[in-house]
mmCIF file of C-alpha atoms in Angstrom:
data_model
loop_
_atom_site.group_PDB
_atom_site.id
_atom_site.type_symbol
_atom_site.label_atom_id
_atom_site.label_comp_id
_atom_site.label_asym_id
_atom_site.label_seq_id
_atom_site.Cartn_x
_atom_site.Cartn_y
_atom_site.Cartn_z
ATOM 1 C CA UNK A 1 -16.968 25.035 -12.648
ATOM 2 C CA UNK A 2 -18.176 26.432 -9.415
ATOM 3 C CA UNK A 3 -20.336 23.363 -7.661
ATOM 4 C CA UNK A 4 -22.052 23.831 -4.273
ATOM 5 C CA UNK A 5 -22.902 20.726 -2.242
ATOM 6 C CA UNK A 6 -24.854 20.584 0.417
ATOM 7 C CA UNK A 7 -25.840 18.585 3.656
ATOM 8 C CA UNK A 8 -27.491 18.215 6.748
ATOM 9 C CA UNK A 9 -25.407 19.161 9.763
ATOM 10 C CA UNK A 10 -25.910 16.268 12.093
ATOM 11 C CA UNK A 11 -24.312 14.483 9.100
ATOM 12 C CA UNK A 12 -21.038 15.786 10.383
ATOM 13 C CA UNK A 13 -21.040 12.838 13.314
ATOM 14 C CA UNK A 14 -21.536 10.603 10.883
ATOM 15 C CA UNK A 15 -18.509 11.591 9.003
ATOM 16 C CA UNK A 16 -16.840 11.814 11.819
ATOM 17 C CA UNK A 17 -17.363 8.192 13.029
ATOM 18 C CA UNK A 18 -16.583 6.840 10.449
ATOM 19 C CA UNK A 19 -13.452 8.879 10.581
ATOM 20 C CA UNK A 20 -12.606 7.111 13.832
ATOM 21 C CA UNK A 21 -13.543 4.007 12.863
ATOM 22 C CA UNK A 22 -10.380 4.341 10.092
ATOM 23 C CA UNK A 23 -12.058 1.478 7.908
ATOM 24 C CA UNK A 24 -11.513 2.681 4.241
ATOM 25 C CA UNK A 25 -8.451 2.012 2.712
ATOM 26 C CA UNK A 26 -7.828 4.112 -1.189
ATOM 27 C CA UNK A 27 -5.108 3.859 -3.722
ATOM 28 C CA UNK A 28 -5.859 7.485 -5.005
ATOM 29 C CA UNK A 29 -2.764 9.665 -5.261
ATOM 30 C CA UNK A 30 -2.258 13.190 -3.310
ATOM 31 C CA UNK A 31 -5.619 11.932 -1.635
ATOM 32 C CA UNK A 32 -5.378 12.979 2.710
ATOM 33 C CA UNK A 33 -7.125 10.089 4.228
ATOM 34 C CA UNK A 34 -9.418 12.615 5.561
ATOM 35 C CA UNK A 35 -10.815 13.468 2.149
ATOM 36 C CA UNK A 36 -12.480 10.744 1.621
ATOM 37 C CA UNK A 37 -15.030 11.280 3.758
ATOM 38 C CA UNK A 38 -15.915 14.642 1.935
ATOM 39 C CA UNK A 39 -19.323 13.885 0.271
ATOM 40 C CA UNK A 40 -18.896 16.858 -1.959
ATOM 41 C CA UNK A 41 -15.780 14.959 -3.772
ATOM 42 C CA UNK A 42 -17.540 12.046 -4.978
ATOM 43 C CA UNK A 43 -20.819 14.106 -5.448
ATOM 44 C CA UNK A 44 -18.478 16.007 -7.978
ATOM 45 C CA UNK A 45 -17.158 13.581 -9.614
ATOM 46 C CA UNK A 46 -19.584 11.664 -10.444
ATOM 47 C CA UNK A 47 -21.398 14.524 -11.769
ATOM 48 C CA UNK A 48 -19.196 16.404 -13.464
ATOM 49 C CA UNK A 49 -16.339 14.170 -14.111
ATOM 50 C CA UNK A 50 -18.086 11.174 -14.232
ATOM 51 C CA UNK A 51 -16.335 8.578 -12.073
ATOM 52 C CA UNK A 52 -18.187 6.797 -10.241
ATOM 53 C CA UNK A 53 -16.925 4.974 -7.341
ATOM 54 C CA UNK A 54 -17.806 1.772 -5.415
ATOM 55 C CA UNK A 55 -17.320 0.314 -1.622
ATOM 56 C CA UNK A 56 -15.878 -3.502 -1.788
ATOM 57 C CA UNK A 57 -17.045 -4.665 1.863
ATOM 58 C CA UNK A 58 -15.399 -6.951 3.998
ATOM 59 C CA UNK A 59 -17.341 -9.767 5.656
ATOM 60 C CA UNK A 60 -16.396 -8.193 8.833
ATOM 61 C CA UNK A 61 -18.586 -4.807 8.080
ATOM 62 C CA UNK A 62 -20.746 -7.143 5.843
ATOM 63 C CA UNK A 63 -21.690 -8.797 8.996
ATOM 64 C CA UNK A 64 -21.759 -5.263 11.330
ATOM 65 C CA UNK A 65 -25.008 -4.711 8.684
ATOM 66 C CA UNK A 66 -26.922 -7.388 8.905
ATOM 67 C CA UNK A 67 -26.175 -7.216 12.923
ATOM 68 C CA UNK A 68 -27.476 -3.814 12.834
ATOM 69 C CA UNK A 69 -31.582 -5.762 12.293
ATOM 70 C CA UNK A 70 -30.842 -9.191 13.597
ATOM 71 C CA UNK A 71 -29.622 -8.228 17.414
ATOM 72 C CA UNK A 72 -31.385 -6.758 19.675
ATOM 73 C CA UNK A 73 -29.083 -4.745 21.333
ATOM 74 C CA UNK A 74 -27.361 -2.675 18.467
ATOM 75 C CA UNK A 75 -23.301 -2.573 19.167
ATOM 76 C CA UNK A 76 -21.193 0.548 18.186
ATOM 77 C CA UNK A 77 -19.995 -1.505 15.014
ATOM 78 C CA UNK A 78 -23.182 -2.212 13.949
ATOM 79 C CA UNK A 79 -24.134 1.998 14.259
ATOM 80 C CA UNK A 80 -21.001 2.447 11.985
ATOM 81 C CA UNK A 81 -21.761 -0.044 9.679
ATOM 82 C CA UNK A 82 -25.197 1.803 9.319
ATOM 83 C CA UNK A 83 -23.437 4.605 8.728
ATOM 84 C CA UNK A 84 -21.282 3.879 6.713
ATOM 85 C CA UNK A 85 -24.657 2.874 4.111
ATOM 86 C CA UNK A 86 -26.119 5.884 4.923
ATOM 87 C CA UNK A 87 -22.709 7.877 3.619
ATOM 88 C CA UNK A 88 -22.760 5.836 0.358
ATOM 89 C CA UNK A 89 -26.177 6.578 0.230
ATOM 90 C CA UNK A 90 -25.151 10.492 0.211
ATOM 91 C CA UNK A 91 -22.788 10.576 -1.801
ATOM 92 C CA UNK A 92 -24.002 8.186 -4.250
ATOM 93 C CA UNK A 93 -21.088 5.276 -3.598
ATOM 94 C CA UNK A 94 -22.438 2.227 -4.683
ATOM 95 C CA UNK A 95 -21.341 -0.775 -1.986
ATOM 96 C CA UNK A 96 -20.596 -4.089 -3.457
ATOM 97 C CA UNK A 97 -20.760 -7.393 -0.594
ATOM 98 C CA UNK A 98 -19.397 -10.366 -3.408
ATOM 99 C CA UNK A 99 -16.329 -10.912 -1.903
ATOM 100 C CA UNK A 100 -18.140 -10.974 1.618
ATOM 101 C CA UNK A 101 -20.230 -13.136 0.571
ATOM 102 C CA UNK A 102 -18.182 -15.670 -1.399
ATOM 103 C CA UNK A 103 -16.230 -15.838 2.224
ATOM 104 C CA UNK A 104 -19.304 -16.395 4.152
ATOM 105 C CA UNK A 105 -19.838 -19.547 1.935
ATOM 106 C CA UNK A 106 -16.232 -20.704 2.123
ATOM 107 C CA UNK A 107 -16.659 -23.614 -0.174
ATOM 108 C CA UNK A 108 -18.869 -25.149 1.413
ATOM 109 C CA UNK A 109 -21.435 -26.947 -0.428
ATOM 110 C CA UNK A 110 -24.386 -27.360 2.523
ATOM 111 C CA UNK A 111 -27.597 -26.174 1.119
ATOM 112 C CA UNK A 112 -29.444 -24.730 3.709
ATOM 113 C CA UNK A 113 -26.006 -22.396 4.548
ATOM 114 C CA UNK A 114 -26.204 -21.574 0.742
ATOM 115 C CA UNK A 115 -29.752 -20.725 1.555
ATOM 116 C CA UNK A 116 -29.059 -19.042 4.463
ATOM 117 C CA UNK A 117 -26.242 -17.117 3.013
ATOM 118 C CA UNK A 118 -28.594 -15.631 0.264
ATOM 119 C CA UNK A 119 -30.981 -14.866 2.483
ATOM 120 C CA UNK A 120 -28.560 -12.242 4.650
ATOM 121 C CA UNK A 121 -27.751 -10.963 1.380
ATOM 122 C CA UNK A 122 -31.487 -10.200 0.375
ATOM 123 C CA UNK A 123 -31.240 -8.603 3.817
ATOM 124 C CA UNK A 124 -28.172 -6.200 3.178
ATOM 125 C CA UNK A 125 -30.169 -5.276 0.339
ATOM 126 C CA UNK A 126 -32.855 -4.285 1.829
ATOM 127 C CA UNK A 127 -30.664 -2.576 4.517
ATOM 128 C CA UNK A 128 -29.193 -0.587 1.273
ATOM 129 C CA UNK A 129 -32.222 0.831 0.557
ATOM 130 C CA UNK A 130 -34.200 2.097 3.562
ATOM 131 C CA UNK A 131 -34.536 5.612 3.638
ATOM 132 C CA UNK A 132 -31.617 7.705 5.058
ATOM 133 C CA UNK A 133 -33.043 9.613 7.157
ATOM 134 C CA UNK A 134 -33.695 6.630 9.134
ATOM 135 C CA UNK A 135 -29.748 4.975 8.703
ATOM 136 C CA UNK A 136 -28.682 8.262 9.939
ATOM 137 C CA UNK A 137 -30.974 7.957 13.262
ATOM 138 C CA UNK A 138 -29.882 4.508 13.700
ATOM 139 C CA UNK A 139 -26.787 5.529 12.865
ATOM 140 C CA UNK A 140 -26.642 8.313 16.135
ATOM 141 C CA UNK A 141 -28.278 6.483 18.496
ATOM 142 C CA UNK A 142 -31.884 8.292 18.139
ATOM 143 C CA UNK A 143 -33.317 4.307 17.274
ATOM 144 C CA UNK A 144 -32.640 1.009 18.044
ATOM 145 C CA UNK A 145 -34.132 -0.237 15.535
ATOM 146 C CA UNK A 146 -33.398 -1.088 12.128
ATOM 147 C CA UNK A 147 -36.644 -1.030 9.533
ATOM 148 C CA UNK A 148 -35.531 -2.413 6.361
ATOM 149 C CA UNK A 149 -37.686 -1.628 2.970
ATOM 150 C CA UNK A 150 -40.392 -4.387 2.952
ATOM 151 C CA UNK A 151 -39.058 -6.347 0.246
ATOM 152 C CA UNK A 152 -36.199 -6.581 -2.337
ATOM 153 C CA UNK A 153 -35.978 -8.849 -5.700
ATOM 154 C CA UNK A 154 -33.339 -11.088 -5.732
ATOM 155 C CA UNK A 155 -33.622 -14.443 -8.023
ATOM 156 C CA UNK A 156 -32.255 -16.521 -5.444
ATOM 157 C CA UNK A 157 -31.676 -19.642 -7.600
ATOM 158 C CA UNK A 158 -29.251 -17.374 -10.017
ATOM 159 C CA UNK A 159 -27.394 -16.165 -7.545
ATOM 160 C CA UNK A 160 -27.151 -19.234 -5.993
ATOM 161 C CA UNK A 161 -25.891 -20.853 -9.249
ATOM 162 C CA UNK A 162 -22.997 -18.031 -9.508
ATOM 163 C CA UNK A 163 -21.644 -18.054 -6.113
ATOM 164 C CA UNK A 164 -21.225 -21.706 -6.039
ATOM 165 C CA UNK A 165 -20.167 -22.573 -9.692
ATOM 166 C CA UNK A 166 -16.495 -22.512 -8.977
ATOM 167 C CA UNK A 167 -14.303 -24.869 -6.817
ATOM 168 C CA UNK A 168 -12.428 -22.160 -6.069
ATOM 169 C CA UNK A 169 -11.912 -18.633 -7.123
ATOM 170 C CA UNK A 170 -9.015 -17.772 -9.460
ATOM 171 C CA UNK A 171 -5.967 -17.754 -7.729
ATOM 172 C CA UNK A 172 -7.320 -18.380 -4.546
ATOM 173 C CA UNK A 173 -5.305 -22.018 -4.297
ATOM 174 C CA UNK A 174 -1.934 -20.112 -5.169
ATOM 175 C CA UNK A 175 -3.019 -17.205 -2.359
ATOM 176 C CA UNK A 176 -3.517 -20.390 -0.037
ATOM 177 C CA UNK A 177 -0.340 -22.364 -1.112
ATOM 178 C CA UNK A 178 1.866 -19.150 0.215
ATOM 179 C CA UNK A 179 -0.300 -18.216 3.691
ATOM 180 C CA UNK A 180 0.702 -22.783 4.055
ATOM 181 C CA UNK A 181 3.852 -21.528 3.491
ATOM 182 C CA UNK A 182 4.320 -18.618 5.618
ATOM 183 C CA UNK A 183 2.726 -21.325 8.435
ATOM 184 C CA UNK A 184 5.281 -23.558 7.835
ATOM 185 C CA UNK A 185 8.231 -21.519 7.968
ATOM 186 C CA UNK A 186 6.621 -19.503 10.869
ATOM 187 C CA UNK A 187 7.114 -22.717 12.962
ATOM 188 C CA UNK A 188 11.256 -23.686 11.995
ATOM 189 C CA UNK A 189 13.147 -23.241 15.404
ATOM 190 C CA UNK A 190 16.409 -22.400 14.453
ATOM 191 C CA UNK A 191 15.667 -19.947 12.221
ATOM 192 C CA UNK A 192 15.301 -15.900 13.379
ATOM 193 C CA UNK A 193 12.500 -13.456 11.921
ATOM 194 C CA UNK A 194 14.577 -12.174 9.431
ATOM 195 C CA UNK A 195 15.682 -15.305 8.268
ATOM 196 C CA UNK A 196 12.286 -16.874 7.771
ATOM 197 C CA UNK A 197 11.250 -13.625 5.948
ATOM 198 C CA UNK A 198 14.209 -13.977 3.624
ATOM 199 C CA UNK A 199 13.393 -17.708 2.537
ATOM 200 C CA UNK A 200 9.596 -17.353 2.159
ATOM 201 C CA UNK A 201 10.766 -14.289 -0.637
ATOM 202 C CA UNK A 202 13.468 -16.362 -1.913
ATOM 203 C CA UNK A 203 10.865 -19.568 -2.132
ATOM 204 C CA UNK A 204 8.065 -17.377 -3.864
ATOM 205 C CA UNK A 205 11.074 -17.038 -6.518
ATOM 206 C CA UNK A 206 12.109 -20.576 -6.944
ATOM 207 C CA UNK A 207 9.302 -22.867 -6.289
ATOM 208 C CA UNK A 208 6.377 -20.765 -6.580
ATOM 209 C CA UNK A 209 5.410 -17.433 -7.901
ATOM 210 C CA UNK A 210 5.822 -13.687 -6.158
ATOM 211 C CA UNK A 211 2.206 -12.333 -4.598
ATOM 212 C CA UNK A 212 2.759 -8.243 -3.252
ATOM 213 C CA UNK A 213 0.380 -8.948 -0.775
ATOM 214 C CA UNK A 214 2.002 -12.031 -0.007
ATOM 215 C CA UNK A 215 5.536 -10.445 0.817
ATOM 216 C CA UNK A 216 3.880 -7.262 2.644
ATOM 217 C CA UNK A 217 1.668 -9.556 5.338
ATOM 218 C CA UNK A 218 5.562 -11.427 5.711
ATOM 219 C CA UNK A 219 7.371 -8.467 5.841
ATOM 220 C CA UNK A 220 4.617 -7.360 8.080
ATOM 221 C CA UNK A 221 4.668 -10.640 10.129
ATOM 222 C CA UNK A 222 8.572 -11.513 10.662
ATOM 223 C CA UNK A 223 9.315 -8.057 11.415
ATOM 224 C CA UNK A 224 10.152 -6.928 14.553
ATOM 225 C CA UNK A 225 6.868 -5.005 15.107
ATOM 226 C CA UNK A 226 4.314 -7.757 13.529
ATOM 227 C CA UNK A 227 0.383 -6.845 14.351
ATOM 228 C CA UNK A 228 -1.886 -9.273 16.788
ATOM 229 C CA UNK A 229 -3.479 -12.028 15.715
ATOM 230 C CA UNK A 230 -1.517 -12.069 12.374
ATOM 231 C CA UNK A 231 -1.112 -16.056 12.653
ATOM 232 C CA UNK A 232 -4.796 -17.423 13.189
ATOM 233 C CA UNK A 233 -2.677 -20.920 12.851
ATOM 234 C CA UNK A 234 -1.979 -22.634 16.510
ATOM 235 C CA UNK A 235 0.855 -25.841 16.392
ATOM 236 C CA UNK A 236 -2.100 -27.325 19.112
ATOM 237 C CA UNK A 237 -5.028 -26.766 17.447
ATOM 238 C CA UNK A 238 -6.703 -29.790 15.630
ATOM 239 C CA UNK A 239 -6.445 -30.736 11.902
ATOM 240 C CA UNK A 240 -9.685 -29.555 11.453
ATOM 241 C CA UNK A 241 -9.003 -26.129 12.409
ATOM 242 C CA UNK A 242 -6.057 -25.601 11.467
ATOM 243 C CA UNK A 243 -7.494 -25.734 8.107
ATOM 244 C CA UNK A 244 -10.210 -23.023 9.257
ATOM 245 C CA UNK A 245 -7.350 -20.689 10.547
ATOM 246 C CA UNK A 246 -5.364 -21.232 7.109
ATOM 247 C CA UNK A 247 -8.835 -20.679 5.142
ATOM 248 C CA UNK A 248 -8.888 -17.379 7.033
ATOM 249 C CA UNK A 249 -5.543 -16.438 6.055
ATOM 250 C CA UNK A 250 -6.374 -16.983 2.919
ATOM 251 C CA UNK A 251 -9.574 -14.972 2.592
ATOM 252 C CA UNK A 252 -7.419 -12.661 3.751
ATOM 253 C CA UNK A 253 -4.793 -12.927 1.360
ATOM 254 C CA UNK A 254 -7.449 -13.255 -1.861
ATOM 255 C CA UNK A 255 -9.214 -10.433 -0.735
ATOM 256 C CA UNK A 256 -6.718 -7.772 -0.899
ATOM 257 C CA UNK A 257 -5.756 -9.354 -3.845
ATOM 258 C CA UNK A 258 -8.571 -8.487 -5.453
ATOM 259 C CA UNK A 259 -7.858 -5.038 -4.609
ATOM 260 C CA UNK A 260 -5.235 -4.886 -6.639
ATOM 261 C CA UNK A 261 -7.305 -6.610 -9.850
ATOM 262 C CA UNK A 262 -9.680 -4.713 -9.377
ATOM 263 C CA UNK A 263 -7.160 -1.282 -8.757
ATOM 264 C CA UNK A 264 -5.099 -2.457 -12.107
ATOM 265 C CA UNK A 265 -8.395 -3.913 -14.389
ATOM 266 C CA UNK A 266 -11.025 -1.380 -13.496
ATOM 267 C CA UNK A 267 -12.550 0.232 -16.857
ATOM 268 C CA UNK A 268 -11.362 4.076 -16.897
ATOM 269 C CA UNK A 269 -13.805 6.445 -14.642
ATOM 270 C CA UNK A 270 -14.589 3.863 -11.793
ATOM 271 C CA UNK A 271 -12.829 3.847 -9.361
ATOM 272 C CA UNK A 272 -12.322 1.598 -5.707
ATOM 273 C CA UNK A 273 -12.391 1.495 -2.182
ATOM 274 C CA UNK A 274 -12.025 -1.285 0.085
ATOM 275 C CA UNK A 275 -14.073 -1.313 3.996
ATOM 276 C CA UNK A 276 -12.724 -3.367 6.500
ATOM 277 C CA UNK A 277 -13.239 -3.220 9.813
ATOM 278 C CA UNK A 278 -9.615 -5.609 9.936
ATOM 279 C CA UNK A 279 -6.428 -3.663 11.513
ATOM 280 C CA UNK A 280 -3.901 -6.436 9.824
ATOM 281 C CA UNK A 281 -5.671 -6.777 6.747
ATOM 282 C CA UNK A 282 -5.749 -2.872 6.834
ATOM 283 C CA UNK A 283 -1.656 -2.473 6.834
ATOM 284 C CA UNK A 284 -1.120 -5.103 4.882
ATOM 285 C CA UNK A 285 -3.560 -3.095 1.603
ATOM 286 C CA UNK A 286 -1.885 0.018 2.732
ATOM 287 C CA UNK A 287 1.611 -0.840 2.524
ATOM 288 C CA UNK A 288 0.927 -2.985 -0.710
ATOM 289 C CA UNK A 289 -0.449 0.213 -1.771
ATOM 290 C CA UNK A 290 2.679 2.433 -1.659
ATOM 291 C CA UNK A 291 4.649 -0.488 -2.857
ATOM 292 C CA UNK A 292 2.219 -0.539 -6.121
ATOM 293 C CA UNK A 293 2.454 3.608 -5.868
ATOM 294 C CA UNK A 294 6.332 4.049 -5.983
ATOM 295 C CA UNK A 295 7.471 1.163 -7.556
ATOM 296 C CA UNK A 296 10.155 0.650 -4.514
ATOM 297 C CA UNK A 297 9.945 -1.164 -1.063
ATOM 298 C CA UNK A 298 11.023 2.349 1.010
ATOM 299 C CA UNK A 299 7.569 1.574 2.978
ATOM 300 C CA UNK A 300 9.293 -1.647 4.807
ATOM 301 C CA UNK A 301 11.844 0.776 6.231
ATOM 302 C CA UNK A 302 10.357 1.607 9.077
ATOM 303 C CA UNK A 303 10.017 -2.170 9.807
ATOM 304 C CA UNK A 304 12.587 -3.904 8.677
ATOM 305 C CA UNK A 305 16.279 -3.004 8.388
ATOM 306 C CA UNK A 306 17.531 -1.149 5.662
ATOM 307 C CA UNK A 307 19.772 -3.802 4.308
ATOM 308 C CA UNK A 308 17.222 -6.297 4.363
ATOM 309 C CA UNK A 309 14.865 -4.167 2.138
ATOM 310 C CA UNK A 310 17.416 -3.745 -0.186
ATOM 311 C CA UNK A 311 18.354 -7.372 -1.170
ATOM 312 C CA UNK A 312 14.103 -7.525 -0.742
ATOM 313 C CA UNK A 313 14.059 -4.932 -2.859
ATOM 314 C CA UNK A 314 17.167 -6.458 -5.410
ATOM 315 C CA UNK A 315 15.378 -10.033 -5.981
ATOM 316 C CA UNK A 316 12.050 -9.082 -6.568
ATOM 317 C CA UNK A 317 12.450 -6.760 -8.776
ATOM 318 C CA UNK A 318 14.928 -8.489 -11.667
ATOM 319 C CA UNK A 319 14.209 -12.163 -9.736
ATOM 320 C CA UNK A 320 15.147 -14.515 -12.794
ATOM 321 C CA UNK A 321 18.647 -12.798 -13.252
ATOM 322 C CA UNK A 322 19.233 -13.990 -9.487
ATOM 323 C CA UNK A 323 17.852 -17.598 -9.085
ATOM 324 C CA UNK A 324 16.227 -20.433 -11.667
ATOM 325 C CA UNK A 325 12.902 -19.999 -11.103
ATOM 326 C CA UNK A 326 10.258 -22.774 -12.052
ATOM 327 C CA UNK A 327 7.878 -20.165 -12.637
ATOM 328 C CA UNK A 328 7.073 -20.075 -16.362
ATOM 329 C CA UNK A 329 9.409 -23.436 -16.947
ATOM 330 C CA UNK A 330 7.734 -26.496 -18.476
ATOM 331 C CA UNK A 331 7.695 -27.652 -14.827
ATOM 332 C CA UNK A 332 5.077 -25.167 -14.378
ATOM 333 C CA UNK A 333 1.695 -26.041 -14.120
ATOM 334 C CA UNK A 334 -1.883 -26.992 -11.790
ATOM 335 C CA UNK A 335 -0.800 -29.926 -10.659
ATOM 336 C CA UNK A 336 2.734 -28.198 -9.176
ATOM 337 C CA UNK A 337 0.967 -26.245 -7.283
ATOM 338 C CA UNK A 338 -1.335 -28.915 -6.188
ATOM 339 C CA UNK A 339 2.225 -31.193 -4.642
ATOM 340 C CA UNK A 340 3.418 -27.902 -3.187
ATOM 341 C CA UNK A 341 0.122 -27.839 -0.577
ATOM 342 C CA UNK A 342 -0.101 -31.345 -0.113
ATOM 343 C CA UNK A 343 3.666 -31.101 0.848
ATOM 344 C CA UNK A 344 3.238 -28.179 3.399
ATOM 345 C CA UNK A 345 -0.194 -28.802 4.496
ATOM 346 C CA UNK A 346 1.131 -32.509 5.479
ATOM 347 C CA UNK A 347 4.439 -30.936 6.825
ATOM 348 C CA UNK A 348 2.155 -28.534 9.038
ATOM 349 C CA UNK A 349 -0.856 -30.866 10.229
ATOM 350 C CA UNK A 350 -3.266 -29.295 8.465
ATOM 351 C CA UNK A 351 -6.087 -30.775 7.118
ATOM 352 C CA UNK A 352 -5.731 -31.864 2.852
ATOM 353 C CA UNK A 353 -8.173 -29.583 1.487
ATOM 354 C CA UNK A 354 -8.903 -31.551 -1.616
ATOM 355 C CA UNK A 355 -6.907 -28.628 -3.959
#
């Protein structure tokens, strides 16, 4: 069936801006990155094939969207974030800010802070319901003001209860432990970078459990081509600042991990894309997707020696053949993980998280 979709010519400028930003990361096989900015693809797949799409926002882009209204002088990032919202409206793609909101709360129990965050969530939905033409005007720089819709029905009490009912989100503590261990290993003075990487992966196998996003982060960080600002922890910081840095890094791994959960556990005919303004996050996610799709670690050959890649592939694909593991043994339990967290928090000077 032949279907033709049209949109205003000025929308090409919107698409060009988003393409240059390179915020969107997807797991669609045999789909070029440029094709994810093709509005017609989304409309056709939804209307003809019944496939729906959701873009999950990271905290950076979520805040850019809010700041488009909150800040009197709009930065280009704010305009481009609104361009993303306009694109999603035109392409009939849903936007989900849930992970960004969880990160913003960051397990704080301050009532005033939580009320402000829920108010911001209402503002996001009000912005998300602005007319497409108004958003395009702001995105293209024709106007400097975003005017949200007058109201959006949100039950603050129910929302607050849903966002704060968990002491910890599922798998967050495990990813936090991996982050703290990477921090610990990174500070050891007598090991080479590649030895540190090998030690991290072997530790995951022997003392804890494997994590694709954890391995990918470590592989890039301990390579000869680490990205700037991958390591947020500083030895000179006070314990509270060190904890904030470790939490910040953990949220990145958590969002990366949730993307894979969404991918592997999704309902048929539902697809997801992640939108992040963090170059490190996007690089780790893209590498992890390649590993998932290829079932091998060859994509690390551009940053790691081939012998290291082969070794890591051997021990991670059949870990029980090479090591005795605590994972799934009688010793494996939440309390075991908590003991490891306390141990490595102490060794790195990170304020105890209370996990």
